[in-house]
PDB file of C-alpha atoms in Angstrom:
ATOM      1  CA  MET W   1       3.425   7.621  -9.555  1.00 67.00           C
ATOM      2  CA  GLN W   2       4.955   6.727  -6.540  1.00 81.00           C
ATOM      3  CA  ALA W   3       2.405   4.721  -4.352  1.00 82.00           C
ATOM      4  CA  SER W   4       4.183   6.370  -1.240  1.00 80.00           C
ATOM      5  CA  ASP W   5       3.029   9.549  -1.900  1.00 86.00           C
ATOM      6  CA  MET W   6      -0.523   8.961  -1.061  1.00 92.00           C
ATOM      7  CA  SER W   7      -1.582   9.815   2.247  1.00 93.00           C
ATOM      8  CA  ASN W   8      -3.486   7.454   4.576  1.00 93.00           C
ATOM      9  CA  ALA W   9      -7.194   9.460   3.894  1.00 94.00           C
ATOM     10  CA  GLU W  10      -6.180   8.562   0.152  1.00 95.00           C
ATOM     11  CA  TRP W  11      -5.481   5.526   0.279  1.00 94.00           C
ATOM     12  CA  GLN W  12      -9.007   4.676   1.829  1.00 93.00           C
ATOM     13  CA  LEU W  13     -10.518   7.021  -1.209  1.00 94.00           C
ATOM     14  CA  MET W  14      -8.177   4.493  -3.464  1.00 95.00           C
ATOM     15  CA  ARG W  15      -9.632   1.280  -1.666  1.00 94.00           C
ATOM     16  CA  VAL W  16     -13.053   2.166  -2.396  1.00 93.00           C
ATOM     17  CA  ILE W  17     -12.128   3.032  -6.421  1.00 95.00           C
ATOM     18  CA  TRP W  18      -9.995  -0.449  -6.430  1.00 96.00           C
ATOM     19  CA  THR W  19     -12.856  -2.582  -5.130  1.00 94.00           C
ATOM     20  CA  VAL W  20     -15.811  -0.898  -7.695  1.00 92.00           C
ATOM     21  CA  LYS W  21     -13.198  -0.190 -10.623  1.00 92.00           C
ATOM     22  CA  GLU W  22     -14.265   2.831 -11.614  1.00 93.00           C
ATOM     23  CA  ALA W  23     -17.046   5.281  -9.854  1.00 93.00           C
ATOM     24  CA  THR W  24     -18.022   8.813 -10.168  1.00 94.00           C
ATOM     25  CA  SER W  25     -17.499  10.925  -7.430  1.00 91.00           C
ATOM     26  CA  SER W  26     -21.174  10.977  -5.793  1.00 92.00           C
ATOM     27  CA  GLU W  27     -20.686   7.467  -5.859  1.00 94.00           C
ATOM     28  CA  ILE W  28     -17.257   7.240  -4.378  1.00 94.00           C
ATOM     29  CA  ILE W  29     -18.840   9.842  -1.569  1.00 94.00           C
ATOM     30  CA  THR W  30     -21.651   7.697  -1.068  1.00 94.00           C
ATOM     31  CA  ALA W  31     -19.102   4.624  -0.285  1.00 94.00           C
ATOM     32  CA  ILE W  32     -16.519   6.285   1.796  1.00 94.00           C
ATOM     33  CA  ARG W  33     -19.446   8.299   4.289  1.00 93.00           C
ATOM     34  CA  GLN W  34     -20.620   4.447   4.936  1.00 92.00           C
ATOM     35  CA  LYS W  35     -17.352   3.766   7.213  1.00 90.00           C
ATOM     36  CA  LYS W  36     -15.699   7.376   7.571  1.00 92.00           C
ATOM     37  CA  ASP W  37     -17.589  10.756   8.487  1.00 93.00           C
ATOM     38  CA  TRP W  38     -16.426  12.964   5.690  1.00 94.00           C
ATOM     39  CA  SER W  39     -17.801  16.101   4.008  1.00 94.00           C
ATOM     40  CA  GLU W  40     -18.094  15.553   0.285  1.00 94.00           C
ATOM     41  CA  SER W  41     -15.755  18.824  -0.283  1.00 94.00           C
ATOM     42  CA  THR W  42     -13.269  16.853   1.988  1.00 95.00           C
ATOM     43  CA  ILE W  43     -13.979  13.495  -0.856  1.00 95.00           C
ATOM     44  CA  LYS W  44     -13.541  15.836  -3.794  1.00 94.00           C
ATOM     45  CA  THR W  45     -10.374  17.241  -3.107  1.00 96.00           C
ATOM     46  CA  LEU W  46      -8.708  14.208  -2.019  1.00 96.00           C
ATOM     47  CA  LEU W  47     -10.018  13.166  -5.541  1.00 96.00           C
ATOM     48  CA  ARG W  48      -8.733  16.067  -7.253  1.00 95.00           C
ATOM     49  CA  ARG W  49      -5.080  15.484  -5.053  1.00 95.00           C
ATOM     50  CA  LEU W  50      -5.367  11.956  -6.488  1.00 96.00           C
ATOM     51  CA  VAL W  51      -6.119  13.058 -10.238  1.00 95.00           C
ATOM     52  CA  GLN W  52      -2.961  15.876  -9.723  1.00 95.00           C
ATOM     53  CA  LYS W  53      -0.781  12.838  -8.465  1.00 94.00           C
ATOM     54  CA  GLU W  54      -1.457  10.190 -11.414  1.00 94.00           C
ATOM     55  CA  MET W  55      -3.361   8.206  -9.170  1.00 95.00           C
ATOM     56  CA  LEU W  56      -6.855   8.174 -10.746  1.00 96.00           C
ATOM     57  CA  THR W  57      -7.677   9.291 -14.060  1.00 96.00           C
ATOM     58  CA  THR W  58     -11.236  11.147 -14.844  1.00 95.00           C
ATOM     59  CA  LYS W  59     -13.364  10.490 -18.320  1.00 93.00           C
ATOM     60  CA  LYS W  60     -16.441  13.018 -18.124  1.00 90.00           C
ATOM     61  CA  ALA W  61     -19.628  11.695 -18.967  1.00 88.00           C
ATOM     62  CA  GLY W  62     -22.275  14.256 -19.518  1.00 89.00           C
ATOM     63  CA  ARG W  63     -22.018  16.427 -16.061  1.00 89.00           C
ATOM     64  CA  ARG W  64     -20.155  13.659 -14.027  1.00 90.00           C
ATOM     65  CA  PHE W  65     -16.559  12.429 -13.708  1.00 91.00           C
ATOM     66  CA  ILE W  66     -16.164   8.853 -13.914  1.00 95.00           C
ATOM     67  CA  TYR W  67     -13.228   8.131 -11.519  1.00 97.00           C
ATOM     68  CA  ARG W  68     -10.446   4.901 -12.824  1.00 96.00           C
ATOM     69  CA  PRO W  69      -7.126   4.154 -10.897  1.00 96.00           C
ATOM     70  CA  LEU W  70      -4.019   4.272 -12.673  1.00 95.00           C
ATOM     71  CA  ILE W  71      -1.974   2.336 -10.171  1.00 94.00           C
ATOM     72  CA  ALA W  72      -3.283  -1.915  -9.449  1.00 95.00           C
ATOM     73  CA  GLU W  73      -3.570  -2.123  -6.071  1.00 95.00           C
ATOM     74  CA  ASP W  74      -1.477  -4.986  -5.630  1.00 95.00           C
ATOM     75  CA  ALA W  75       1.424  -3.055  -7.480  1.00 94.00           C
ATOM     76  CA  ALA W  76       0.916   0.068  -4.990  1.00 95.00           C
ATOM     77  CA  MET W  77       0.996  -2.339  -2.159  1.00 94.00           C
ATOM     78  CA  ILE W  78       4.339  -3.902  -3.384  1.00 94.00           C
ATOM     79  CA  GLN W  79       5.949  -0.596  -3.820  1.00 93.00           C
ATOM     80  CA  MET W  80       4.517   0.637  -0.433  1.00 91.00           C
ATOM     81  CA  THR W  81       6.139  -2.313   1.242  1.00 92.00           C
ATOM     82  CA  SER W  82       9.438  -2.442  -1.066  1.00 92.00           C
ATOM     83  CA  GLU W  83       9.697   1.555  -0.470  1.00 91.00           C
ATOM     84  CA  VAL W  84       9.248   0.744   3.468  1.00 89.00           C
ATOM     85  CA  PHE W  85      11.807  -2.368   3.484  1.00 91.00           C
ATOM     86  CA  GLU W  86      14.447  -0.438   1.530  1.00 91.00           C
ATOM     87  CA  ARG W  87      14.772   1.893   4.623  1.00 89.00           C
ATOM     88  CA  LEU W  88      15.747  -1.292   6.383  1.00 89.00           C
ATOM     89  CA  CYS W  89      19.108  -2.910   7.049  1.00 89.00           C
ATOM     90  CA  SER W  90      19.496  -5.632   4.944  1.00 90.00           C
ATOM     91  CA  MET W  91      20.088  -7.849   8.274  1.00 89.00           C
ATOM     92  CA  LYS W  92      17.359  -7.146  10.117  1.00 89.00           C
ATOM     93  CA  LYS W  93      14.470  -7.149   7.381  1.00 92.00           C
ATOM     94  CA  GLY W  94      13.857 -11.032   8.111  1.00 92.00           C
ATOM     95  CA  HIS W  95      13.181 -10.712  11.944  1.00 91.00           C
ATOM     96  CA  THR W  96      10.658  -8.109  10.925  1.00 92.00           C
ATOM     97  CA  LEU W  97       9.048  -9.979   8.241  1.00 93.00           C
ATOM     98  CA  ALA W  98       8.335 -12.917  11.282  1.00 94.00           C
ATOM     99  CA  GLU W  99       7.556  -9.856  13.605  1.00 94.00           C
ATOM    100  CA  LEU W 100       4.850  -9.279  11.415  1.00 93.00           C
ATOM    101  CA  LEU W 101       3.561 -12.394  10.621  1.00 94.00           C
ATOM    102  CA  THR W 102       3.498 -13.081  14.716  1.00 94.00           C
ATOM    103  CA  ASP W 103       0.887 -10.209  14.637  1.00 92.00           C
ATOM    104  CA  MET W 104      -1.157 -10.417  11.411  1.00 94.00           C
ATOM    105  CA  THR W 105      -4.246 -12.710  10.545  1.00 96.00           C
ATOM    106  CA  LEU W 106      -3.447 -14.855   7.892  1.00 96.00           C
ATOM    107  CA  SER W 107      -5.496 -17.226   6.162  1.00 97.00           C
ATOM    108  CA  LYS W 108      -4.377 -20.868   5.781  1.00 97.00           C
ATOM    109  CA  SER W 109      -3.923 -20.344   1.773  1.00 97.00           C
ATOM    110  CA  ASP W 110      -1.786 -17.287   2.708  1.00 96.00           C
ATOM    111  CA  ILE W 111       0.027 -19.193   5.051  1.00 96.00           C
ATOM    112  CA  MET W 112       0.460 -22.120   2.256  1.00 97.00           C
ATOM    113  CA  LEU W 113       2.080 -19.678  -0.026  1.00 97.00           C
ATOM    114  CA  LEU W 114       4.544 -17.910   2.571  1.00 96.00           C
ATOM    115  CA  GLN W 115       5.810 -22.071   2.810  1.00 96.00           C
ATOM    116  CA  LYS W 116       6.129 -22.464  -0.994  1.00 97.00           C
ATOM    117  CA  VAL W 117       7.517 -18.853  -0.903  1.00 96.00           C
ATOM    118  CA  LEU W 118      10.023 -19.723   1.366  1.00 96.00           C
ATOM    119  CA  GLU W 119      10.515 -23.398   0.766  1.00 96.00           C
ATOM    120  CA  GLN W 120      12.252 -21.819  -2.936  1.00 96.00           C
ATOM    121  CA  LYS W 121      14.271 -18.980  -1.045  1.00 95.00           C
ATOM    122  CA  ILE W 122      16.009 -21.440   1.283  1.00 95.00           C
ATOM    123  CA  GLU W 123      17.563 -23.338  -1.721  1.00 94.00           C
ATOM    124  CA  THR W 124      19.526 -19.985  -2.973  1.00 95.00           C
ATOM    125  CA  ALA W 125      19.547 -18.440   0.300  1.00 94.00           C
ATOM    126  CA  PRO W 126      23.120 -17.551   1.583  1.00 94.00           C
ATOM    127  CA  ALA W 127      23.976 -18.281   5.142  1.00 92.00           C
ATOM    128  CA  SER W 128      23.695 -14.727   6.423  1.00 89.00           C
ATOM    129  CA  VAL W 129      22.736 -11.080   5.172  1.00 89.00           C
ATOM    130  CA  ALA W 130      25.528  -8.355   5.880  1.00 86.00           C
ATOM    131  CA  CYS W 131      24.397  -5.400   7.527  1.00 86.00           C
ATOM    132  CA  ASP W 132      24.052  -2.323   5.184  1.00 85.00           C
ATOM    133  CA  CYS W 133      23.737   0.380   7.983  1.00 84.00           C
ATOM    134  CA  LEU W 134      25.281   3.459   7.222  1.00 77.00           C
ATOM    135  CA  GLY W 135      27.546   5.015  10.930  1.00 67.00           C
ATOM    136  CA  PRO W 136      30.593   3.651  12.958  1.00 63.00           C
ATOM    137  CA  ASN W 137      30.282   0.732  14.767  1.00 61.00           C
ATOM    138  CA  SER W 138      26.669  -0.444  13.256  1.00 59.00           C
ATOM    139  CA  CYS W 139      27.117  -3.820  12.524  1.00 62.00           C
ATOM    140  CA  GLU W 140      27.633  -4.565  15.958  1.00 63.00           C
ATOM    141  CA  GLN W 141      24.174  -3.082  16.742  1.00 62.00           C
ATOM    142  CA  CYS W 142      22.732  -5.088  14.022  1.00 67.00           C
ATOM    143  CA  THR W 143      24.436  -8.530  15.443  1.00 63.00           C
ATOM    144  CA  GLU W 144      23.174  -7.652  18.726  1.00 51.00           C
ATOM    145  CA  THR W 145      19.501  -7.059  17.940  1.00 53.00           C
ATOM    146  CA  VAL W 146      19.201 -10.115  15.759  1.00 53.00           C
TER     147      VAL W 146
END
């Protein structure tokens, strides 16, 4: 099960299910329709796809199906962001993180957590990180942009 296999619409649906822990299709439809103008058939199609992708499991209760996540929200978010950062040159990851943090709204507790993590990482951090790009002159390009 890969979180990156989910479409943006499927992510929206999963966010509802992660919030409520388990729900029937009618409960999910009601919740989604508060924010999105999606048809019932669209939502049911997305639910079916998420079951096929093994992101959700279903249990039949009478005539209704109860949906539960098979992947935790935190695990899915970490998996998605890790996959994105695996695509970047190692030399550019720190700069990219700094840019993201600059544009992101964070709580004071989030910032304190980040500071704590960075304080721990600085003790074992190398002086520099090597470029791992492919292609000729890739390291020269990386040092110019970082």
